[in-house]
Tab-separated table of C-alpha atoms (C1' of nucleotides) in Angstrom:
chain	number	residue	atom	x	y	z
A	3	UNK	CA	-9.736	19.565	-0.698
A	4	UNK	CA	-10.548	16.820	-2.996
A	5	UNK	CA	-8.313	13.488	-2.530
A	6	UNK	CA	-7.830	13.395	-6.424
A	7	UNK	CA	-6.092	16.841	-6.514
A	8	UNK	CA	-3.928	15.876	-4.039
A	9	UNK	CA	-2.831	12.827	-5.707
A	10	UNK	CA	-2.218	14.858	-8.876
A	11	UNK	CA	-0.287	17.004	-6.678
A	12	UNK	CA	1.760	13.883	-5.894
A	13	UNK	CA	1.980	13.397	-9.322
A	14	UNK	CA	3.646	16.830	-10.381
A	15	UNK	CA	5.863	16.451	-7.702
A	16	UNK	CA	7.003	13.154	-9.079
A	17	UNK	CA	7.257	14.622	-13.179
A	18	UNK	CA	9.148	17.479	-11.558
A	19	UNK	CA	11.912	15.554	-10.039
A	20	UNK	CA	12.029	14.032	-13.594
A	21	UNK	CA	12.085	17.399	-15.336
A	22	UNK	CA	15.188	18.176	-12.694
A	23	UNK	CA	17.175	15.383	-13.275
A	24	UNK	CA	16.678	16.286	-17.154
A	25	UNK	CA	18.072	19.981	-15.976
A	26	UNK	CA	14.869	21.827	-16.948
A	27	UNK	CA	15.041	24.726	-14.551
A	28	UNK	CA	11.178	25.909	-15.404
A	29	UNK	CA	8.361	24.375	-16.703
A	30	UNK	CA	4.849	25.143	-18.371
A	31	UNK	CA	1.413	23.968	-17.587
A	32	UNK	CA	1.457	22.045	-20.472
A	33	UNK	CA	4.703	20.316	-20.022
A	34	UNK	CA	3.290	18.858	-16.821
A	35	UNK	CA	-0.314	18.327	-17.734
A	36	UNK	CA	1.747	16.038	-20.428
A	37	UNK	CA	3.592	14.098	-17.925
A	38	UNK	CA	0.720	13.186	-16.267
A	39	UNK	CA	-2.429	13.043	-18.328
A	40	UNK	CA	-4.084	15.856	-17.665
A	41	UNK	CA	-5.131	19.050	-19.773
A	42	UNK	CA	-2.946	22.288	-18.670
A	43	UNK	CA	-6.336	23.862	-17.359
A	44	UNK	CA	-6.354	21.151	-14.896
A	45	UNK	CA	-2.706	22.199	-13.797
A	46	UNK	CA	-3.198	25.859	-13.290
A	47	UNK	CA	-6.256	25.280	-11.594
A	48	UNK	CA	-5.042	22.643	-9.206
A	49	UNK	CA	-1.642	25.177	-8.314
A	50	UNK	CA	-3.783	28.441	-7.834
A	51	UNK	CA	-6.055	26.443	-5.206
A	52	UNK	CA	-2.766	26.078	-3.370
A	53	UNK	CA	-1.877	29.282	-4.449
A	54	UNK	CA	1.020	27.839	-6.255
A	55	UNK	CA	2.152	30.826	-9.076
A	56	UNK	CA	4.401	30.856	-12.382
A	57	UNK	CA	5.479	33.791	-14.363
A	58	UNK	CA	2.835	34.977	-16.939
A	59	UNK	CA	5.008	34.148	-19.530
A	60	UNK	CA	7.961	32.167	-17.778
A	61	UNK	CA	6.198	29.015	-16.269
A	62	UNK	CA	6.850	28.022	-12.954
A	63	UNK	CA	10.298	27.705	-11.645
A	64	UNK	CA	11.125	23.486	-10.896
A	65	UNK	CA	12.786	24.169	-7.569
A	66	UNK	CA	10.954	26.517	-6.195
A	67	UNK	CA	7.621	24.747	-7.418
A	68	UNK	CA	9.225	21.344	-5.530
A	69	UNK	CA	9.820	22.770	-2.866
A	70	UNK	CA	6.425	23.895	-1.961
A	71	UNK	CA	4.601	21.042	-2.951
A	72	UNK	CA	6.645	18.847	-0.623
A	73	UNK	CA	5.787	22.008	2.347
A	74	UNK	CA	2.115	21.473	0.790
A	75	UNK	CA	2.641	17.487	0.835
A	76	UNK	CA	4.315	17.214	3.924
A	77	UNK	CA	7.096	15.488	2.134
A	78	UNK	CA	9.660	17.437	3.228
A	79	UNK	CA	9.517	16.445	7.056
A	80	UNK	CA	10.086	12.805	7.514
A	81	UNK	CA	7.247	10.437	8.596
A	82	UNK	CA	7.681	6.758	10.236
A	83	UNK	CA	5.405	4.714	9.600
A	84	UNK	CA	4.611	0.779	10.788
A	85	UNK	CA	3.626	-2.389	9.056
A	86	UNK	CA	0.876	-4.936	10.689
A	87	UNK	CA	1.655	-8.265	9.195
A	88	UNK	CA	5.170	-9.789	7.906
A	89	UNK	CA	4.064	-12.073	5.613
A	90	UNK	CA	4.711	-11.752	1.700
A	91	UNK	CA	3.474	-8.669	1.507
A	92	UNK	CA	4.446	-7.138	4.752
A	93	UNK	CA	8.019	-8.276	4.089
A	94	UNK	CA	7.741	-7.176	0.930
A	95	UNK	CA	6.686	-3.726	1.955
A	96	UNK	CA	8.992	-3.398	4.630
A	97	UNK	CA	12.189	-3.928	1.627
A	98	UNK	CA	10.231	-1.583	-0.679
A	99	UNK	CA	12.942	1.242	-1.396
A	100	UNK	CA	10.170	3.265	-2.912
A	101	UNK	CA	9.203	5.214	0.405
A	102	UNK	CA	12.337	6.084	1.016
A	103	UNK	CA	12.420	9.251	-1.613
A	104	UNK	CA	9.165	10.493	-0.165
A	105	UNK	CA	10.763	10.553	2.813
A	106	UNK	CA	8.948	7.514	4.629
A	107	UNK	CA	9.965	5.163	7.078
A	108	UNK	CA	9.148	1.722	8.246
A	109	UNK	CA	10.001	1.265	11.691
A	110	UNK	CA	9.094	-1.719	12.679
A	111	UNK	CA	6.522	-4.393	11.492
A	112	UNK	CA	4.780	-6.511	14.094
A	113	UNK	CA	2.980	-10.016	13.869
A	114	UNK	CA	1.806	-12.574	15.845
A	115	UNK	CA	4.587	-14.734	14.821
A	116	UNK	CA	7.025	-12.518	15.276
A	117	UNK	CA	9.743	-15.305	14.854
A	118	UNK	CA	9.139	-14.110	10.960
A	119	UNK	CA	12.434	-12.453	9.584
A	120	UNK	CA	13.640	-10.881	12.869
A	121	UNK	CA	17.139	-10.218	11.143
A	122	UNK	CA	19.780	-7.895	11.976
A	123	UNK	CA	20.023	-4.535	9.711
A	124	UNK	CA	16.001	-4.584	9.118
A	125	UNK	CA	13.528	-3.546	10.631
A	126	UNK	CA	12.323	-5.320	13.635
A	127	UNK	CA	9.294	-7.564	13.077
A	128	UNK	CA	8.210	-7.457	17.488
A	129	UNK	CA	4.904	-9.014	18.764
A	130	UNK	CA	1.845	-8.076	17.622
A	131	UNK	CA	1.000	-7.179	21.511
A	132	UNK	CA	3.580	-4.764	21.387
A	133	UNK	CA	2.201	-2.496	18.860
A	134	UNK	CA	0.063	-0.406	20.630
A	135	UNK	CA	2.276	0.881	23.319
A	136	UNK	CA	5.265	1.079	20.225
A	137	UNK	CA	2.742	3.457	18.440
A	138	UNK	CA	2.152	5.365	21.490
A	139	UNK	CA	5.425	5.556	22.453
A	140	UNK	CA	7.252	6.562	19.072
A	141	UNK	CA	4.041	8.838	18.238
A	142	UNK	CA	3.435	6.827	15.118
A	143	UNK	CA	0.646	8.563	13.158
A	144	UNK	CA	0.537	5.890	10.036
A	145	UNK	CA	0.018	1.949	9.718
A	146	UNK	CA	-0.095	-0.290	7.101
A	147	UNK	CA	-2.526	-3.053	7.787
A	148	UNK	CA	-1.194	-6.081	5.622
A	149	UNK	CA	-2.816	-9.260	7.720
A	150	UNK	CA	-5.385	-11.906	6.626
A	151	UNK	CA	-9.117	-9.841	6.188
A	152	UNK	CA	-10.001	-11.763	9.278
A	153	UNK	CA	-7.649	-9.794	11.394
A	154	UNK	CA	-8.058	-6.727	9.912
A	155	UNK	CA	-10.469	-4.839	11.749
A	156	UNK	CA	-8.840	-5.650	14.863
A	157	UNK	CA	-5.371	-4.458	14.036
A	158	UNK	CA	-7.069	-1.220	12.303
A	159	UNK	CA	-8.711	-1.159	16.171
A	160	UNK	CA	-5.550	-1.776	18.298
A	161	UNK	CA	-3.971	0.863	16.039
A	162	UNK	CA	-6.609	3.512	17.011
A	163	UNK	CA	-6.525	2.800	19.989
A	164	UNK	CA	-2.717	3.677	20.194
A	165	UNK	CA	-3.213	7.166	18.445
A	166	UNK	CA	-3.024	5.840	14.279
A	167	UNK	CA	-4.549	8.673	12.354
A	168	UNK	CA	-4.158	7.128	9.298
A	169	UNK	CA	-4.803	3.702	7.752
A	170	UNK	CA	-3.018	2.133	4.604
A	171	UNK	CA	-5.295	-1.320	3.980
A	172	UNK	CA	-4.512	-3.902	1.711
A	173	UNK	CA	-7.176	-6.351	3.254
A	174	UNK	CA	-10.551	-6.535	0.758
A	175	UNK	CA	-12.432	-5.272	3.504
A	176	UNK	CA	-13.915	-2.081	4.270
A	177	UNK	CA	-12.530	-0.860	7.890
A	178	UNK	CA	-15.098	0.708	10.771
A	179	UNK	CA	-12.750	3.672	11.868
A	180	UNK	CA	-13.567	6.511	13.966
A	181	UNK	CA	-14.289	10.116	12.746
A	182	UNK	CA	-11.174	11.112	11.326
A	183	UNK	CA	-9.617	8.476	10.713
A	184	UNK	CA	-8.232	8.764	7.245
A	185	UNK	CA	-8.054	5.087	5.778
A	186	UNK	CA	-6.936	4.556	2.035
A	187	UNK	CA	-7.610	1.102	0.217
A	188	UNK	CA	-5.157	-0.810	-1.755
A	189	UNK	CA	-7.324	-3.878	-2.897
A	190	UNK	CA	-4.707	-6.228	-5.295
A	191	UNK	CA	-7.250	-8.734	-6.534
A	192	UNK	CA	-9.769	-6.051	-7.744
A	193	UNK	CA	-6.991	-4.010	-9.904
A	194	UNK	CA	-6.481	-7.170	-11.797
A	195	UNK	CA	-10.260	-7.875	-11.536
A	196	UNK	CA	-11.142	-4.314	-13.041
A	197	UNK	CA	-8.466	-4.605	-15.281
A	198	UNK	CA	-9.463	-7.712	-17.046
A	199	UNK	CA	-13.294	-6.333	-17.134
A	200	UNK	CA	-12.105	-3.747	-19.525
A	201	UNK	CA	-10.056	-5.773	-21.519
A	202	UNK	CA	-12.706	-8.376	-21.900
A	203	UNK	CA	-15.770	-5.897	-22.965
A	204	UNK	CA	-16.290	-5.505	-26.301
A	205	UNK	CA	-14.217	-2.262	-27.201
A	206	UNK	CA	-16.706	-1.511	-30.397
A	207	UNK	CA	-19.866	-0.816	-28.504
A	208	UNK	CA	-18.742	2.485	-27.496
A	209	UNK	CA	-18.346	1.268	-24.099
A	210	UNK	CA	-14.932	0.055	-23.248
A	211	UNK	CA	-12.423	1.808	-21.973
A	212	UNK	CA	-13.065	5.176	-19.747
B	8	UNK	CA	-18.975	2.477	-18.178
B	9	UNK	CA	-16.861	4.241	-15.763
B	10	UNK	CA	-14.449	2.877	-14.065
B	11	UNK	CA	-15.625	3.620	-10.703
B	12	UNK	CA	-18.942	2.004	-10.990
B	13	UNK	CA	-17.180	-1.313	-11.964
B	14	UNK	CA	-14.881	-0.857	-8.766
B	15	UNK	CA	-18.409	-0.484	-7.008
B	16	UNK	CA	-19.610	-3.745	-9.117
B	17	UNK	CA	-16.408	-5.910	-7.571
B	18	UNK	CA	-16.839	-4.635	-4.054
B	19	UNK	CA	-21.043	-5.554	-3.963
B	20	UNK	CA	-19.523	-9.006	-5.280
B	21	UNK	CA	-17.275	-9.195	-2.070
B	22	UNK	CA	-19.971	-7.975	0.300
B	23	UNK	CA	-22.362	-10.817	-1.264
B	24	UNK	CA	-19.549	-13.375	-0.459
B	25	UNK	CA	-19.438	-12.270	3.062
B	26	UNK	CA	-23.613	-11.808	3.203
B	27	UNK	CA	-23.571	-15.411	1.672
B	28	UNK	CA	-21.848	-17.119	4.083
B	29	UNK	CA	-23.922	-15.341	6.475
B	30	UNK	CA	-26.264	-17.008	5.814
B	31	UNK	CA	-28.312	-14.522	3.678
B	32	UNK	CA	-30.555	-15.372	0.601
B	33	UNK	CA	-31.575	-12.143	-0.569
B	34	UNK	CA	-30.431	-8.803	0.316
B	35	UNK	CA	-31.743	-4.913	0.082
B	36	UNK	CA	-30.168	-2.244	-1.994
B	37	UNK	CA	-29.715	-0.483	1.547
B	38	UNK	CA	-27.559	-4.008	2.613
B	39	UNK	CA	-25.115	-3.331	0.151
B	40	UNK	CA	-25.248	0.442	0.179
B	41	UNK	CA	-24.238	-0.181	4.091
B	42	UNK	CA	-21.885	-2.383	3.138
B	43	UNK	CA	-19.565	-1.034	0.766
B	44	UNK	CA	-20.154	2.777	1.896
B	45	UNK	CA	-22.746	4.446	-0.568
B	46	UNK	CA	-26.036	5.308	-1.229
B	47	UNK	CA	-29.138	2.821	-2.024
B	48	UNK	CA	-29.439	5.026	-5.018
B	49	UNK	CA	-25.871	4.277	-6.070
B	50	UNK	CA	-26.603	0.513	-5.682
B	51	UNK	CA	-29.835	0.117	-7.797
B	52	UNK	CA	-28.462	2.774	-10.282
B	53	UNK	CA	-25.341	0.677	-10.742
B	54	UNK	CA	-27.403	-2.250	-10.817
B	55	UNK	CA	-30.050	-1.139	-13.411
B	56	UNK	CA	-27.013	-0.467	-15.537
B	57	UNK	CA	-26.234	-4.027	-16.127
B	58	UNK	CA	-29.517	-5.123	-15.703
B	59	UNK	CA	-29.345	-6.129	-12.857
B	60	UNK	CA	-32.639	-6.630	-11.275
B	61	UNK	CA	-34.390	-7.291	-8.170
B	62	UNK	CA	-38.038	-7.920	-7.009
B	63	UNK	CA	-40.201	-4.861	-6.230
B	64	UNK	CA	-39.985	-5.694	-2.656
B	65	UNK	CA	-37.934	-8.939	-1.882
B	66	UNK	CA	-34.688	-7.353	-2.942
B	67	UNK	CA	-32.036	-9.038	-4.510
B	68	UNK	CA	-31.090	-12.840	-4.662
B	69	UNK	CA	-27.877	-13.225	-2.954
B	70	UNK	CA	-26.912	-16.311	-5.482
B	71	UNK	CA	-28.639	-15.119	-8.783
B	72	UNK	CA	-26.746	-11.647	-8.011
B	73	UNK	CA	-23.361	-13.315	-7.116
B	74	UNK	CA	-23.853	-15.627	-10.499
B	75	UNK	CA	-24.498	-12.486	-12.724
B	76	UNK	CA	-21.529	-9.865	-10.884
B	77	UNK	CA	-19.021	-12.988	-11.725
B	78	UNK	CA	-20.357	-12.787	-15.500
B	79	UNK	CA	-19.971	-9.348	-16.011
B	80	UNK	CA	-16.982	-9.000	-13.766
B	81	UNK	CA	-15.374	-12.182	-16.135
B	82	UNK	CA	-14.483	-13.360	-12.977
B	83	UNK	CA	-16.265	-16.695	-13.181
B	84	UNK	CA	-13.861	-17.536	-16.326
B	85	UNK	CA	-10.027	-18.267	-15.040
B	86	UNK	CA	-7.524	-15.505	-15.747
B	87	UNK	CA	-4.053	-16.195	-16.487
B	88	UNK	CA	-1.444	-13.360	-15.479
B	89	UNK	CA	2.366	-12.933	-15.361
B	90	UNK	CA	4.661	-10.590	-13.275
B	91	UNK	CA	7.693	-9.028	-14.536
B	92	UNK	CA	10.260	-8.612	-11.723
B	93	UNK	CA	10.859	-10.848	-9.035
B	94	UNK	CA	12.244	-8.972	-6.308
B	95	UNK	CA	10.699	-8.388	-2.901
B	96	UNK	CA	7.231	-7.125	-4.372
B	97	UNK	CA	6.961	-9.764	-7.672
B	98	UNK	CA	7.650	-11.957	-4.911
B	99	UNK	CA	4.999	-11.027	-2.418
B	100	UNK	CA	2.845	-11.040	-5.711
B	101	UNK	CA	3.582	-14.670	-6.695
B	102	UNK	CA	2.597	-15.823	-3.231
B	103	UNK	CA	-0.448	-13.763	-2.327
B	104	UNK	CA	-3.433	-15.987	-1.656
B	105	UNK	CA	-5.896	-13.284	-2.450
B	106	UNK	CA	-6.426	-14.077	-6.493
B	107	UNK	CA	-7.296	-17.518	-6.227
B	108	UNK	CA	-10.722	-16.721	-5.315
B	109	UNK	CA	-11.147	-13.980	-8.183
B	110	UNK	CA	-10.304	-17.084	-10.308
B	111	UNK	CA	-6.942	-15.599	-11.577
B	112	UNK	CA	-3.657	-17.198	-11.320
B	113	UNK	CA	0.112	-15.984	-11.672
B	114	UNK	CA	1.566	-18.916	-14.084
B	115	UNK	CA	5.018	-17.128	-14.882
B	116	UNK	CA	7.534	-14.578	-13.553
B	117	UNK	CA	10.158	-13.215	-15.201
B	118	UNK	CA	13.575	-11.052	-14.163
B	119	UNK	CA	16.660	-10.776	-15.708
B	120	UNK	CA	18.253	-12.507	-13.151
B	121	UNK	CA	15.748	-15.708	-13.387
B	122	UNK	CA	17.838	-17.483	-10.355
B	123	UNK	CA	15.907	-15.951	-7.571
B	124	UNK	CA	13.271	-18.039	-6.049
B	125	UNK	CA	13.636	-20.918	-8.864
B	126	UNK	CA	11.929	-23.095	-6.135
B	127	UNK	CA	9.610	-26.379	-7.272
B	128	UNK	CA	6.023	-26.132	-6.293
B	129	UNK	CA	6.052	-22.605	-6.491
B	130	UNK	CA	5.929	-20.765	-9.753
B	131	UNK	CA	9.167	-20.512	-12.386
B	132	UNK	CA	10.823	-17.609	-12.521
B	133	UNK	CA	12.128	-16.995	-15.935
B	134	UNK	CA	14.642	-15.489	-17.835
B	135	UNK	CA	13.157	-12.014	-19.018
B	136	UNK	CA	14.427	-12.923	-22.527
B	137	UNK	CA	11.404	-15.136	-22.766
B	138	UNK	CA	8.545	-13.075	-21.430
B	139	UNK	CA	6.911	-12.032	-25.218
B	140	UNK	CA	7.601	-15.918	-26.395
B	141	UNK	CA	5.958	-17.535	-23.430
B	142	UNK	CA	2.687	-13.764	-23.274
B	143	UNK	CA	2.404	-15.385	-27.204
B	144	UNK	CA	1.969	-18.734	-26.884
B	145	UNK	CA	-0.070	-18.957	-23.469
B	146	UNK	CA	-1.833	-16.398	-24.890
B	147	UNK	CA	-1.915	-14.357	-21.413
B	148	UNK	CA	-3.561	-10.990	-22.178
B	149	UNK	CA	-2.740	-9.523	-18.599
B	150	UNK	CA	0.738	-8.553	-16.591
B	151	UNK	CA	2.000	-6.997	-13.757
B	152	UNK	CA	4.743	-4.706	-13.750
B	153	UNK	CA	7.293	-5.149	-10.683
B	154	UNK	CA	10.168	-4.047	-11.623
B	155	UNK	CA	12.668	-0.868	-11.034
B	156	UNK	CA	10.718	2.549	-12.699
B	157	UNK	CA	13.783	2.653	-14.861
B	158	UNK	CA	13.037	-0.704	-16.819
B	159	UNK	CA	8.954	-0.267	-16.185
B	160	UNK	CA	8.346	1.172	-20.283
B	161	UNK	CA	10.784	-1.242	-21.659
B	162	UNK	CA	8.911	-4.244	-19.733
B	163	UNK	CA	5.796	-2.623	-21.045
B	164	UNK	CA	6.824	-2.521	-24.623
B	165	UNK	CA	8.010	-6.281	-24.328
B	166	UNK	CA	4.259	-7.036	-23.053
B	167	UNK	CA	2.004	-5.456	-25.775
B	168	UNK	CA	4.707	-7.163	-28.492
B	169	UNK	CA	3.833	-10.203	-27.078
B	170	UNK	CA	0.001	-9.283	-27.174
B	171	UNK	CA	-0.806	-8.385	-23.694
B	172	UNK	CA	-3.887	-5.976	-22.946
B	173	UNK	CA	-4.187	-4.931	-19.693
B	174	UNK	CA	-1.071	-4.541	-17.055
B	175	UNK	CA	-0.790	-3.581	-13.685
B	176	UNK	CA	1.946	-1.082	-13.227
B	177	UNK	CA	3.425	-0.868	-9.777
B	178	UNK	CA	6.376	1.377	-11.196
B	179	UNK	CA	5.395	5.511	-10.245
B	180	UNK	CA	5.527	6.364	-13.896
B	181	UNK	CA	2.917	7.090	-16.349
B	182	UNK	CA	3.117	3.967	-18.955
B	183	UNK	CA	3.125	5.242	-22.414
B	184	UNK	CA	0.975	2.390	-23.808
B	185	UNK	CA	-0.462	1.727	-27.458
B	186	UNK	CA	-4.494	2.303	-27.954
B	187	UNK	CA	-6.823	0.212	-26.242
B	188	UNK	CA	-4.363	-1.081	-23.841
B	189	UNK	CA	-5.847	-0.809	-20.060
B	190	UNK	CA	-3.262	0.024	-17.594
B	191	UNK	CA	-3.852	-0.055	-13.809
B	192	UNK	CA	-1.469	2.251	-11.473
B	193	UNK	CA	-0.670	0.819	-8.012
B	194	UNK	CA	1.616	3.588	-6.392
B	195	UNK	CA	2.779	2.585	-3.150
B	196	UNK	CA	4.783	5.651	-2.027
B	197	UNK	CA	1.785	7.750	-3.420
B	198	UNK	CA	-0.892	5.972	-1.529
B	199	UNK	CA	1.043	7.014	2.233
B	200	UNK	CA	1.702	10.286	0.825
B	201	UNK	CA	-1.850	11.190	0.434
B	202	UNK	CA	-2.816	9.630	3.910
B	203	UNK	CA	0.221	11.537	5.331
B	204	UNK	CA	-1.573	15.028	3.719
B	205	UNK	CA	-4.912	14.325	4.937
B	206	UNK	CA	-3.609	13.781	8.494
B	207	UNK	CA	-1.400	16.633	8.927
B	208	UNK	CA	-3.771	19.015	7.184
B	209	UNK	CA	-5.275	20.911	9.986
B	210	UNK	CA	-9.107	19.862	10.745
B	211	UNK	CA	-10.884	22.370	11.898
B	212	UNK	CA	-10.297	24.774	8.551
B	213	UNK	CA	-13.323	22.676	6.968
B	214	UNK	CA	-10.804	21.134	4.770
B	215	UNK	CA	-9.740	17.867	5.403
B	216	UNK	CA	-10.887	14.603	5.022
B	217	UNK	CA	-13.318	14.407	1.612
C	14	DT	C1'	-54.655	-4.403	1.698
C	15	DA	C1'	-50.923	-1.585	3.616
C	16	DG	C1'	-46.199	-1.205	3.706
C	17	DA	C1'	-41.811	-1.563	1.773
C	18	DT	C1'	-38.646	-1.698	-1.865
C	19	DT	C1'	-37.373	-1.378	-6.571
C	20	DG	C1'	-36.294	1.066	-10.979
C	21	DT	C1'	-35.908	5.328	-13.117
C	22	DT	C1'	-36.196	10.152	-13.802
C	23	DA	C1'	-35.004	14.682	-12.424
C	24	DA	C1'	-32.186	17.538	-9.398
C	25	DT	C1'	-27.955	18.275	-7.361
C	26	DC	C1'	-23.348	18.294	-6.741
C	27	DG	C1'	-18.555	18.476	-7.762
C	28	DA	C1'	-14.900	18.157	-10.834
C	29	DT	C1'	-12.942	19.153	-15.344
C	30	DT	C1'	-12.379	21.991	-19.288
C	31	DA	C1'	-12.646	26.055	-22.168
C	32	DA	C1'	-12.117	30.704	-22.731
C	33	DC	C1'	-10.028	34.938	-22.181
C	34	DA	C1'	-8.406	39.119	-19.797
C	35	DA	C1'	-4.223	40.257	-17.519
C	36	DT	C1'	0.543	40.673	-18.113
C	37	DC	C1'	5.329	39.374	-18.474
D	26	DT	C1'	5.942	45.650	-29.025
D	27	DA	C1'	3.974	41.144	-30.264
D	28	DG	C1'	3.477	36.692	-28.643
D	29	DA	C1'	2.869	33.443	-25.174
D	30	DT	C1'	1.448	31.908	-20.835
D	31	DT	C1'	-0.710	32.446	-16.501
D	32	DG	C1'	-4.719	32.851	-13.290
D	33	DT	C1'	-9.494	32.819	-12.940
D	34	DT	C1'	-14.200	32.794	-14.258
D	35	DA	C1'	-17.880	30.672	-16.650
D	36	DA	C1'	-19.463	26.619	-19.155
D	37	DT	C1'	-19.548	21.887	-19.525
D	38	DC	C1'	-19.536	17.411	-18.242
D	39	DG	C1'	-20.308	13.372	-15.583
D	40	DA	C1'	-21.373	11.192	-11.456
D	41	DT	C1'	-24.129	10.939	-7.287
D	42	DT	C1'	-28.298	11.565	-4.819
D	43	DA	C1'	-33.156	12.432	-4.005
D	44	DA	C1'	-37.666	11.620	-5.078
D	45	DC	C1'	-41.427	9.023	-6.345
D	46	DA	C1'	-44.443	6.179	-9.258
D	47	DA	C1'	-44.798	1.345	-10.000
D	48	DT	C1'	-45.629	-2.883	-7.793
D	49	DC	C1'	-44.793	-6.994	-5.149
DNA sequence: TAGATTGTTAATCGATTAACAATC
DNA sequence: TAGATTGTTAATCGATTAACAATC
């Protein structure tokens, strides 16, 4: 299954709650497809490969349709999660109230200098030599690697070895993980980079924005 | 020019950083391919798009190649950027090191409550009031968007009035944004979501990782 | 030269979109 | 029923890869 249909599943999910809180009760393929910027073909194809179903003339139901995607997502058991690094943006992460709704939690955040924001009511930030046996311990499956690019590949390693399966990097480096390891890449400096390519090119050429 | 293949363009420009300081003068498509994860192909495909070219069997020059990615990237011209919200992730933003080398710099923040982190030596945060004044008259054509998803289309609005081009939208909500106006998603939450997926989907059913 | 690598074209692959029969 | 929407198949589109002639 193709990691951009799963992120569009994400993204119905999200539109849904949206179209709840509004007090749609059903939607239609197009009503979604609009909320996310994508044709209604796209929709029905991406539900019927998860053999997600509507009414032939009624749409899809919200709740029901929410509550399998977060089955389909996962979303609906809850999933800790740690953080390698505590500096800006592992600190920053570790406040983030965004993962809370998906139903993700930061445990605890490790770094060398683990002195770094050990306060009472958050999360722990413990010794970076401590994360291993914490993974293995608490069965962590997910860490978020948020260290200098120097360090990265040995935190993604330490985390392997203590059962991660999956990788969230924010270092501008591409990690050596083992066979399935999943690792996703949040690069900062090249969003802005990309960004400002497209701004800059000359829009008449027919080149420009995709 | 797709997207993707400029992503691909701004990862061969960190690999030839890293190659550089190697010690390397020239490099082979297959270098790079190993690098940043594709195929040769990919590389001199990507490369004979921008004219980009090489000697028939010496390869690349690592600094004529570097020189021409940072012209076409625009990344050997200074970028200036703002960030609207400074809470825990504007924040992190305002202090991450990893821009400086892409040549861009955060000059301004802005929140509505323009007391946090007023500190000297570090960058002003200002009242929000004064975002499109300050976009319009230091001409800054790019912003990030750090604030609660609630505010996240108003901010935007305030940025394209004050003539900004491109933003950065950390907020999980699709931007409506006028024509020609590049927007960037960042979703946290969304990112660990799909790692979460790939991990708990069951390997052996040939699914899986893509 | 012989061998290796580029640059480019053609083939392949996968993802998106259009179309339409089924049907509520 | 007539009209509208789904579910699915076929067509299209674009991106990636393979292959190979050119050539250093």
């Amino acid at each position: 299954m193709s990691k951009h249909t799963i992120i569009r599943l994400s993204r119905y999910k999200n539109a849904l709650y949206r179209f709840e809180s509004l007090g749609f009760v059903k939607v239609f393929s197009d009503n979604l497809a609009d909320a996310i910027g994508v044709t209604p073909s796209q929709v029905r194809k991406d539900f019927s490969m998860f053999g997600l179903s509507g009414n032939k003339r009624g749409g899809y139901k919200v709740d029901e349709l929410l509550a399998k995607l977060n089955e389909i997502l996962g979303t609906n058991k809850a999933h800790n999660v740690i953080v390698a690094g505590a500096g800006n943006l592992g600190s920053a992460l570790i406040k983030y109230k965004g993962f809370e709704k998906e139903n993700i939690k930061i445990t605890a955040a490790f770094d060398i200098d683990h002195s770094k924001g050990e306060r009472a009511g958050e999360i722990p930030v413990k010794p970076f030599d401590e994360m291993q046996e914490y993974v293995r311990q608490n069965d962590i499956r997910v860490g978020i690697i948020a260290v200098p690019d120097m360090a990265a590949q040995h935190v993604a390693d330490v985390m392997m070895a203590g059962g991660i399966k999956g990788i969230l990097n924010f270092a501008p480096i591409r990690l050596r993980v083992d066979e399935g390891i999943v690792v996703n890449n949040v690069n900062l400096a090249l969003e802005l980079e990309n960004i400002i390519y497209f701004i800059c090119v000359p829009m008449g050429s027919g080149k420009g924005i995709k």
